[in-house]
């Protein structure tokens, strides 16, 4: 039998309470702006689904997928674009939604990418900031939680494509 060595880090209520606060702040900051919320696949899909439902102003949604991790828990150090958003971001205010920022490589690449595409502004929203291994300075405009270290699973976060469906966030003891 397969056993998983995991410890609860963030429960559902804690996650939802924080998302409600983030959604309120975003709704205020983007009043009267053309907002497009862009989720970074796959990890952000659950967080994004909950977040957009707490935002009270009109917005568009889109997704981008890049790869850096391959199938392991350590970054390969190189980003490749897997799939692009379906609409141009030119002139729009882009809010990038990510599950977790680790080394910062992915987010730096994405922020540069959308600036180059002519976005009116690019801001970053991440559920988790895992600063211990940060290599690229990232300004996180909207942050859910700081969890300095460890490998996290659940609520969209995977280990080798599994555990994304867990409703809460756990430390995985690798
Ligand atoms: P970065 O480019 O090193 O910041 O890595 C960002 C990506 O690595 C995230 O979008 C996640 O997909 C993945 N990642 C980093 N840390 C974790 C973790 O603890 N659990 C699951 N995925 C992680
Ligand atoms: Mg991710």
Coordinates of N, CA and C and ligand atoms in Angstrom, one line a residue:
X1 N 0.8 -1.2 0.0 CA 0.0 0.0 0.0 C 0.9 1.3 0.0
X2 N 0.5 2.3 -0.8 CA 1.2 3.5 -0.9 C 0.8 4.5 0.3
X3 N 1.8 4.9 1.1 CA 1.5 5.9 2.1 C 2.1 7.2 1.8
X4 N 1.4 8.3 2.2 CA 1.9 9.6 1.9 C 2.3 10.3 3.2
X5 N 3.5 10.8 3.3 CA 4.0 11.4 4.5 C 3.7 12.9 4.3
X6 N 2.6 13.4 4.8 CA 2.3 14.8 4.7 C 1.7 15.4 5.9
X7 N 1.9 16.7 6.1 CA 1.4 17.5 7.2 C 0.6 18.7 6.8
X8 N -0.5 18.9 7.4 CA -1.4 20.0 7.1 C -0.7 21.4 7.4
X9 N -0.7 22.3 6.4 CA -0.1 23.6 6.5 C -1.1 24.7 6.5
X10 N -2.1 24.6 5.6 CA -3.1 25.6 5.4 C -4.5 24.9 5.2
X11 N -5.4 25.1 6.1 CA -6.7 24.5 6.0 C -7.6 25.3 5.1
X12 N -8.7 24.7 4.7 CA -9.6 25.4 3.7 C -10.1 26.7 4.2
X13 N -10.5 26.8 5.4 CA -11.1 28.0 6.0 C -10.0 29.2 5.9
X14 N -8.8 28.8 6.3 CA -7.7 29.8 6.3 C -7.5 30.3 4.9
X15 N -7.5 29.4 4.0 CA -7.3 29.8 2.6 C -8.4 30.7 2.1
X16 N -9.6 30.3 2.3 CA -10.8 31.0 1.8 C -10.8 32.4 2.4
X17 N -10.6 32.5 3.7 CA -10.6 33.8 4.4 C -9.6 34.8 3.8
X18 N -8.4 34.3 3.5 CA -7.4 35.2 2.9 C -7.7 35.6 1.5
X19 N -8.3 34.6 0.7 CA -8.7 34.9 -0.6 C -9.7 36.0 -0.7
X20 N -10.6 36.0 0.3 CA -11.7 37.0 0.3 C -11.1 38.4 0.5
X21 N -10.1 38.5 1.4 CA -9.4 39.8 1.6 C -8.6 40.2 0.3
X22 N -8.0 39.2 -0.3 CA -7.2 39.6 -1.6 C -8.2 40.1 -2.6
X23 N -9.3 39.4 -2.8 CA -10.3 39.8 -3.8 C -10.9 41.2 -3.6
X24 N -11.1 41.5 -2.3 CA -11.6 42.9 -2.0 C -10.5 43.9 -2.4
X25 N -9.3 43.7 -2.1 CA -8.2 44.6 -2.4 C -8.1 44.8 -3.9
X26 N -8.1 43.7 -4.6 CA -8.0 43.7 -6.1 C -9.1 44.5 -6.7
X27 N -10.3 44.2 -6.2 CA -11.5 44.9 -6.7 C -11.4 46.4 -6.5
X28 N -10.8 46.9 -5.4 CA -10.7 48.3 -5.2 C -9.6 48.9 -6.1
X29 N -8.5 48.2 -6.2 CA -7.3 48.7 -7.0 C -7.6 48.8 -8.5
X30 N -8.5 47.9 -9.0 CA -8.7 47.9 -10.5 C -10.0 48.5 -10.9
X31 N -10.6 49.3 -10.0 CA -11.9 50.0 -10.4 C -11.7 50.8 -11.7
X32 N -12.6 50.7 -12.6 CA -12.5 51.4 -13.9 C -11.3 51.1 -14.8
X33 N -10.7 49.9 -14.5 CA -9.6 49.5 -15.4 C -9.9 48.2 -16.1
X34 N -9.4 48.1 -17.3 CA -9.6 46.9 -18.1 C -8.7 45.8 -17.6
X35 N -9.3 45.0 -16.7 CA -8.5 43.9 -16.0 C -8.6 42.6 -16.7
X36 N -7.5 42.0 -16.9 CA -7.5 40.6 -17.4 C -6.6 39.8 -16.4
X37 N -7.3 38.8 -15.8 CA -6.7 37.9 -14.8 C -6.1 36.7 -15.6
X38 N -4.8 36.5 -15.5 CA -4.2 35.4 -16.3 C -3.6 34.4 -15.3
X39 N -4.2 33.2 -15.3 CA -3.7 32.1 -14.5 C -2.6 31.3 -15.1
X40 N -1.6 31.0 -14.3 CA -0.4 30.2 -14.7 C -0.7 28.7 -14.5
X41 N -1.0 28.0 -15.6 CA -1.3 26.6 -15.5 C -0.1 25.8 -15.2
X42 N -0.3 24.6 -14.6 CA -1.6 24.2 -14.1 C -1.9 24.6 -12.7
X43 N -0.8 24.9 -12.0 CA -0.9 25.0 -10.5 C -1.9 26.0 -10.0
X44 N -2.2 27.1 -10.8 CA -3.0 28.1 -10.3 C -4.5 27.9 -10.5
X45 N -4.9 26.8 -11.1 CA -6.3 26.7 -11.6 C -7.3 26.7 -10.5
X46 N -7.0 26.1 -9.4 CA -8.0 26.1 -8.3 C -8.0 27.4 -7.5
X47 N -6.9 28.0 -7.2 CA -6.8 29.3 -6.6 C -7.4 30.3 -7.4
X48 N -7.2 30.3 -8.7 CA -7.8 31.3 -9.6 C -9.3 31.2 -9.6
X49 N -9.8 30.0 -9.6 CA -11.3 29.8 -9.7 C -11.9 30.4 -8.4
X50 N -11.3 30.2 -7.3 CA -11.8 30.8 -6.0 C -11.6 32.3 -6.0
X51 N -10.4 32.8 -6.4 CA -10.1 34.2 -6.4 C -11.0 35.0 -7.2
X52 N -11.2 34.6 -8.5 CA -12.1 35.5 -9.4 C -13.5 35.6 -8.8
X53 N -13.9 34.6 -8.1 CA -15.3 34.7 -7.6 C -15.4 35.6 -6.4
X54 N -14.3 36.1 -5.9 CA -14.3 37.1 -4.8 C -14.1 38.5 -5.3
X55 N -13.8 38.7 -6.6 CA -13.6 40.0 -7.3 C -14.9 40.5 -7.8
X56 N -15.2 41.7 -7.4 CA -16.6 42.2 -7.7 C -16.7 43.1 -8.9
X57 N -15.5 43.4 -9.6 CA -15.5 44.3 -10.8 C -15.5 43.4 -12.0
X58 N -15.9 44.0 -13.2 CA -15.8 43.2 -14.4 C -14.3 42.8 -14.8
X59 N -14.1 41.7 -15.3 CA -12.8 41.2 -15.6 C -12.9 40.2 -16.7
X60 N -11.7 40.0 -17.4 CA -11.6 38.9 -18.4 C -10.6 37.9 -17.7
X61 N -10.8 36.6 -18.1 CA -9.9 35.6 -17.6 C -9.1 34.9 -18.8
X62 N -7.9 34.5 -18.6 CA -7.2 33.8 -19.6 C -6.1 33.0 -18.9
X63 N -5.4 32.2 -19.6 CA -4.4 31.3 -19.0 C -3.1 31.2 -19.9
X64 N -2.0 30.9 -19.2 CA -0.8 30.7 -19.9 C -0.2 29.5 -19.2
X65 N 0.6 28.7 -20.0 CA 1.3 27.6 -19.4 C 2.7 27.6 -19.9
X66 N 3.6 27.6 -18.9 CA 5.0 27.5 -19.2 C 5.6 26.3 -18.5
X67 N 6.8 25.8 -18.9 CA 7.3 24.7 -18.1 C 8.7 25.1 -17.7
X68 N 9.0 24.8 -16.5 CA 10.4 24.9 -16.0 C 10.8 23.7 -15.1
X69 N 9.8 23.1 -14.5 CA 10.1 22.1 -13.5 C 10.2 20.7 -14.1
X70 N 9.7 20.5 -15.3 CA 9.7 19.1 -15.8 C 8.9 18.3 -14.9
X71 N 9.4 17.2 -14.5 CA 8.6 16.3 -13.6 C 9.2 16.1 -12.3
X72 N 10.0 17.0 -11.9 CA 10.7 16.8 -10.6 C 10.4 18.0 -9.6
X73 N 11.0 18.0 -8.5 CA 10.8 19.1 -7.5 C 11.8 20.1 -7.6
X74 N 12.7 20.1 -8.5 CA 13.8 21.1 -8.6 C 13.7 21.8 -10.0
X75 N 13.8 23.1 -10.0 CA 13.7 23.9 -11.3 C 14.8 23.5 -12.2
X76 N 14.4 23.5 -13.5 CA 15.5 23.2 -14.6 C 16.2 24.4 -14.9
X77 N 15.7 25.6 -14.5 CA 16.4 26.9 -14.8 C 16.2 27.5 -16.2
X78 N 15.3 26.9 -16.9 CA 14.9 27.4 -18.2 C 13.4 27.3 -18.4
X79 N 12.9 28.4 -19.0 CA 11.4 28.5 -19.2 C 11.1 28.3 -20.7
X80 N 10.1 27.4 -20.9 CA 9.6 27.3 -22.3 C 8.1 27.5 -22.3
X81 N 7.6 28.2 -23.3 CA 6.2 28.6 -23.4 C 5.4 27.3 -23.9
X82 N 4.5 26.8 -23.2 CA 3.7 25.6 -23.6 C 2.4 26.1 -24.3
X83 N 1.7 27.0 -23.7 CA 0.5 27.5 -24.4 C 0.3 29.0 -24.0
X84 N -0.2 29.8 -25.0 CA -0.3 31.2 -24.8 C -1.8 31.6 -24.5
X85 N -2.0 32.8 -23.9 CA -3.4 33.2 -23.7 C -4.1 33.3 -25.1
X86 N -5.4 33.3 -25.0 CA -6.2 33.2 -26.3 C -6.4 34.6 -26.8
X87 N -6.3 35.7 -26.0 CA -6.5 37.1 -26.5 C -5.2 37.9 -26.2
X88 N -5.1 38.9 -27.1 CA -3.9 39.9 -26.9 C -4.1 40.6 -25.6
X89 N -3.0 40.9 -24.9 CA -3.1 41.7 -23.6 C -2.8 43.2 -23.9
X90 N -2.6 43.5 -25.1 CA -2.2 44.9 -25.5 C -3.2 45.9 -24.9
X91 N -2.7 46.8 -24.1 CA -3.5 47.9 -23.5 C -4.3 47.4 -22.2
X92 N -4.2 46.2 -21.9 CA -4.9 45.7 -20.7 C -4.1 45.7 -19.5
X93 N -4.7 45.7 -18.3 CA -4.0 45.6 -17.0 C -4.0 44.1 -16.7
X94 N -2.8 43.6 -16.7 CA -2.7 42.1 -16.5 C -2.4 41.8 -15.0
X95 N -3.2 40.9 -14.4 CA -2.9 40.4 -13.1 C -2.6 38.9 -13.3
X96 N -1.3 38.6 -13.0 CA -0.8 37.2 -13.1 C -1.1 36.5 -11.8
X97 N -1.7 35.3 -12.0 CA -2.1 34.5 -10.8 C -1.3 33.2 -10.8
X98 N -0.5 33.1 -9.7 CA 0.3 31.9 -9.6 C 0.1 31.2 -8.3
X99 N 0.4 29.9 -8.3 CA 0.2 29.1 -7.0 C 1.3 29.4 -6.0
X100 N 2.5 29.4 -6.5 CA 3.6 29.5 -5.6 C 4.8 30.1 -6.3
X101 N 5.5 31.0 -5.7 CA 6.8 31.6 -6.2 C 7.9 31.0 -5.4
X102 N 8.8 30.4 -6.1 CA 9.9 29.7 -5.5 C 11.2 30.4 -5.8
X103 N 11.9 30.0 -6.9 CA 13.2 30.7 -7.2 C 12.8 32.1 -7.8
X104 N 11.6 32.2 -8.4 CA 11.2 33.5 -9.0 C 11.4 33.5 -10.5
X105 N 12.1 32.5 -11.0 CA 12.4 32.4 -12.4 C 11.2 32.5 -13.3
X106 N 10.2 31.7 -13.0 CA 8.9 31.6 -13.8 C 8.3 33.0 -13.8
X107 N 8.1 33.6 -12.7 CA 7.4 34.9 -12.6 C 8.1 36.0 -13.3
X108 N 9.5 36.0 -13.2 CA 10.2 37.0 -13.8 C 10.0 36.9 -15.3
X109 N 10.1 35.7 -15.8 CA 9.9 35.5 -17.3 C 8.5 35.9 -17.7
X110 N 7.5 35.6 -16.9 CA 6.1 35.9 -17.3 C 5.9 37.4 -17.2
X111 N 6.4 38.1 -16.2 CA 6.2 39.6 -16.1 C 6.9 40.3 -17.3
X112 N 8.1 39.8 -17.6 CA 8.8 40.4 -18.8 C 8.0 40.1 -20.1
X113 N 7.5 38.9 -20.2 CA 6.7 38.5 -21.4 C 5.5 39.4 -21.6
X114 N 4.7 39.6 -20.6 CA 3.5 40.4 -20.8 C 3.8 41.9 -20.9
X115 N 4.9 42.4 -20.4 CA 5.3 43.8 -20.6 C 5.7 43.9 -22.1
X116 N 6.4 42.9 -22.6 CA 6.8 43.0 -24.0 C 5.6 42.9 -24.9
X117 N 4.5 42.2 -24.5 CA 3.3 42.1 -25.3 C 2.4 43.3 -25.3
X118 N 2.9 44.4 -24.5 CA 2.2 45.6 -24.6 C 1.1 45.8 -23.5
X119 N 1.1 45.0 -22.4 CA 0.2 45.2 -21.3 C 0.3 46.6 -20.7
X120 N -0.8 47.2 -20.3 CA -0.7 48.6 -19.7 C -0.1 48.5 -18.4
X121 N -0.3 47.4 -17.7 CA 0.5 47.2 -16.4 C 0.5 45.7 -16.2
X122 N 1.5 45.2 -15.4 CA 1.5 43.8 -15.0 C 1.7 43.7 -13.5
X123 N 0.8 43.1 -12.8 CA 1.0 42.9 -11.4 C 0.9 41.4 -11.1
X124 N 1.5 41.0 -9.9 CA 1.6 39.6 -9.6 C 0.8 39.3 -8.3
X125 N 0.0 38.2 -8.4 CA -0.7 37.7 -7.3 C -0.3 36.2 -7.1
X126 N 0.2 35.9 -5.9 CA 0.5 34.5 -5.7 C 0.0 34.0 -4.4
X127 N -0.5 32.8 -4.4 CA -1.1 32.3 -3.1 C 0.0 32.1 -2.1
X128 N 1.2 31.6 -2.5 CA 2.3 31.3 -1.6 C 3.6 31.9 -2.1
X129 N 4.3 32.5 -1.1 CA 5.6 33.0 -1.4 C 6.6 32.1 -0.6
X130 N 7.4 31.3 -1.3 CA 8.4 30.4 -0.7 C 9.8 31.0 -0.9
X131 N 10.2 31.9 -0.1 CA 11.3 32.8 -0.4 C 12.7 32.2 -0.2
X132 N 12.8 31.1 0.4 CA 14.1 30.5 0.8 C 15.0 30.3 -0.4
X133 N 14.4 29.9 -1.5 CA 15.3 29.6 -2.7 C 15.2 30.7 -3.8
X134 N 14.7 31.9 -3.4 CA 14.6 33.0 -4.3 C 15.9 33.4 -5.0
X135 N 15.9 33.4 -6.3 CA 17.1 33.8 -7.1 C 16.8 35.1 -7.8
X136 N 15.5 35.3 -8.2 CA 15.2 36.5 -8.9 C 14.3 37.4 -8.1
X137 N 14.7 38.6 -7.9 CA 13.9 39.6 -7.1 C 12.5 39.8 -7.7
X138 N 11.4 39.4 -7.0 CA 10.1 39.6 -7.5 C 9.3 40.4 -6.5
X139 N 8.6 41.4 -7.0 CA 7.6 42.2 -6.1 C 6.3 41.5 -6.2
X140 N 5.8 40.9 -5.2 CA 4.5 40.2 -5.2 C 3.5 41.3 -4.7
X141 N 2.6 41.7 -5.6 CA 1.6 42.7 -5.3 C 0.5 42.2 -4.4
X142 N 0.1 41.0 -4.6 CA -1.0 40.4 -3.8 C -0.5 39.0 -3.3
X143 N -0.3 38.9 -2.0 CA 0.3 37.6 -1.5 C -0.7 37.0 -0.5
X144 N -0.9 35.7 -0.7 CA -1.7 35.0 0.2 C -1.0 34.7 1.5
X145 N 0.0 33.8 1.4 CA 0.8 33.4 2.6 C 2.3 33.2 2.3
X146 N 3.1 33.5 3.3 CA 4.5 33.2 3.2 C 4.8 31.9 3.9
X147 N 5.4 31.0 3.2 CA 5.8 29.7 3.8 C 7.2 29.5 3.3
X148 N 8.2 29.8 4.2 CA 9.6 29.9 3.7 C 10.2 28.7 3.0
X149 N 9.8 27.5 3.5 CA 10.5 26.3 2.9 C 9.6 25.1 2.8
X150 N 10.2 24.1 2.2 CA 9.5 22.8 2.1 C 8.8 22.6 0.8
X151 N 8.4 21.4 0.5 CA 7.7 21.1 -0.7 C 6.2 21.0 -0.4
X152 N 5.3 21.8 -1.0 CA 3.9 21.9 -0.7 C 3.1 21.2 -1.8
X153 N 2.0 20.6 -1.3 CA 1.1 19.9 -2.3 C -0.4 20.3 -1.9
X154 N -1.3 20.1 -2.8 CA -2.7 20.3 -2.6 C -3.2 21.7 -3.1
X155 N -4.5 21.8 -3.3 CA -5.1 23.1 -3.7 C -4.4 23.6 -5.0
X156 N -4.2 22.6 -5.9 CA -3.5 23.0 -7.2 C -2.1 22.6 -7.3
X157 N -1.4 22.6 -6.1 CA 0.0 22.3 -6.1 C 0.3 20.8 -6.3
X158 N 1.2 20.4 -7.1 CA 1.4 19.0 -7.4 C 2.8 18.5 -7.0
X159 N 2.9 17.2 -6.8 CA 4.2 16.6 -6.9 C 4.1 15.5 -8.0
X160 N 4.9 15.6 -9.0 CA 4.8 14.7 -10.2 C 3.3 14.5 -10.6
X161 N 2.6 15.7 -10.8 CA 1.3 15.8 -11.3 C 0.2 15.2 -10.4
X162 N 0.6 14.8 -9.2 CA -0.5 14.2 -8.3 C -0.7 15.2 -7.2
X163 N -1.8 15.0 -6.5 CA -2.2 15.8 -5.2 C -2.9 17.1 -5.5
X164 N -3.0 17.6 -6.8 CA -3.6 18.9 -7.0 C -5.0 19.0 -6.5
X165 N -5.7 17.8 -6.4 CA -7.1 17.8 -6.0 C -7.3 17.9 -4.5
X166 N -6.2 17.8 -3.7 CA -6.4 17.9 -2.2 C -7.0 19.3 -1.9
X167 N -8.0 19.3 -1.1 CA -8.7 20.7 -0.8 C -7.8 21.6 0.1
X168 N -6.9 21.1 0.7 CA -6.1 21.9 1.6 C -4.6 21.8 1.2
X169 N -3.7 22.6 1.9 CA -2.3 22.5 1.5 C -1.5 21.8 2.6
X170 N -0.6 20.9 2.1 CA 0.2 20.1 3.0 C 1.7 20.2 2.6
X171 N 2.5 20.0 3.6 CA 3.9 19.8 3.4 C 4.1 18.3 3.0
X172 N 4.8 18.1 1.9 CA 5.1 16.7 1.6 C 6.6 16.4 2.0
X173 N 6.7 15.4 2.8 CA 8.0 15.0 3.3 C 8.6 14.1 2.2
X174 N 9.5 14.6 1.4 CA 10.1 13.9 0.2 C 11.1 12.9 0.7
Ligands
LIG1 P1 10.0 29.1 -9.7 O1 10.2 29.4 -11.2 O2 11.2 28.4 -9.1 O3 9.5 30.3 -8.9 O4 8.9 28.0 -9.6 C1 7.6 28.2 -9.8 C2 6.9 26.9 -10.1 O5 7.5 25.8 -9.5 C3 5.5 27.0 -9.4 O6 4.6 27.6 -10.3 C4 5.2 25.6 -9.1 O7 4.6 25.0 -10.3 C5 6.5 24.9 -8.9 N1 6.8 24.8 -7.5 C6 7.7 25.4 -6.7 N2 7.7 25.1 -5.4 C7 6.7 24.1 -5.3 C8 6.1 23.4 -4.2 O8 6.5 23.5 -3.1 N3 5.1 22.5 -4.6 C9 4.6 22.4 -5.8 N4 5.1 23.1 -6.9 C10 6.1 23.9 -6.6
LIG2 MG1 3.0 26.5 -11.2

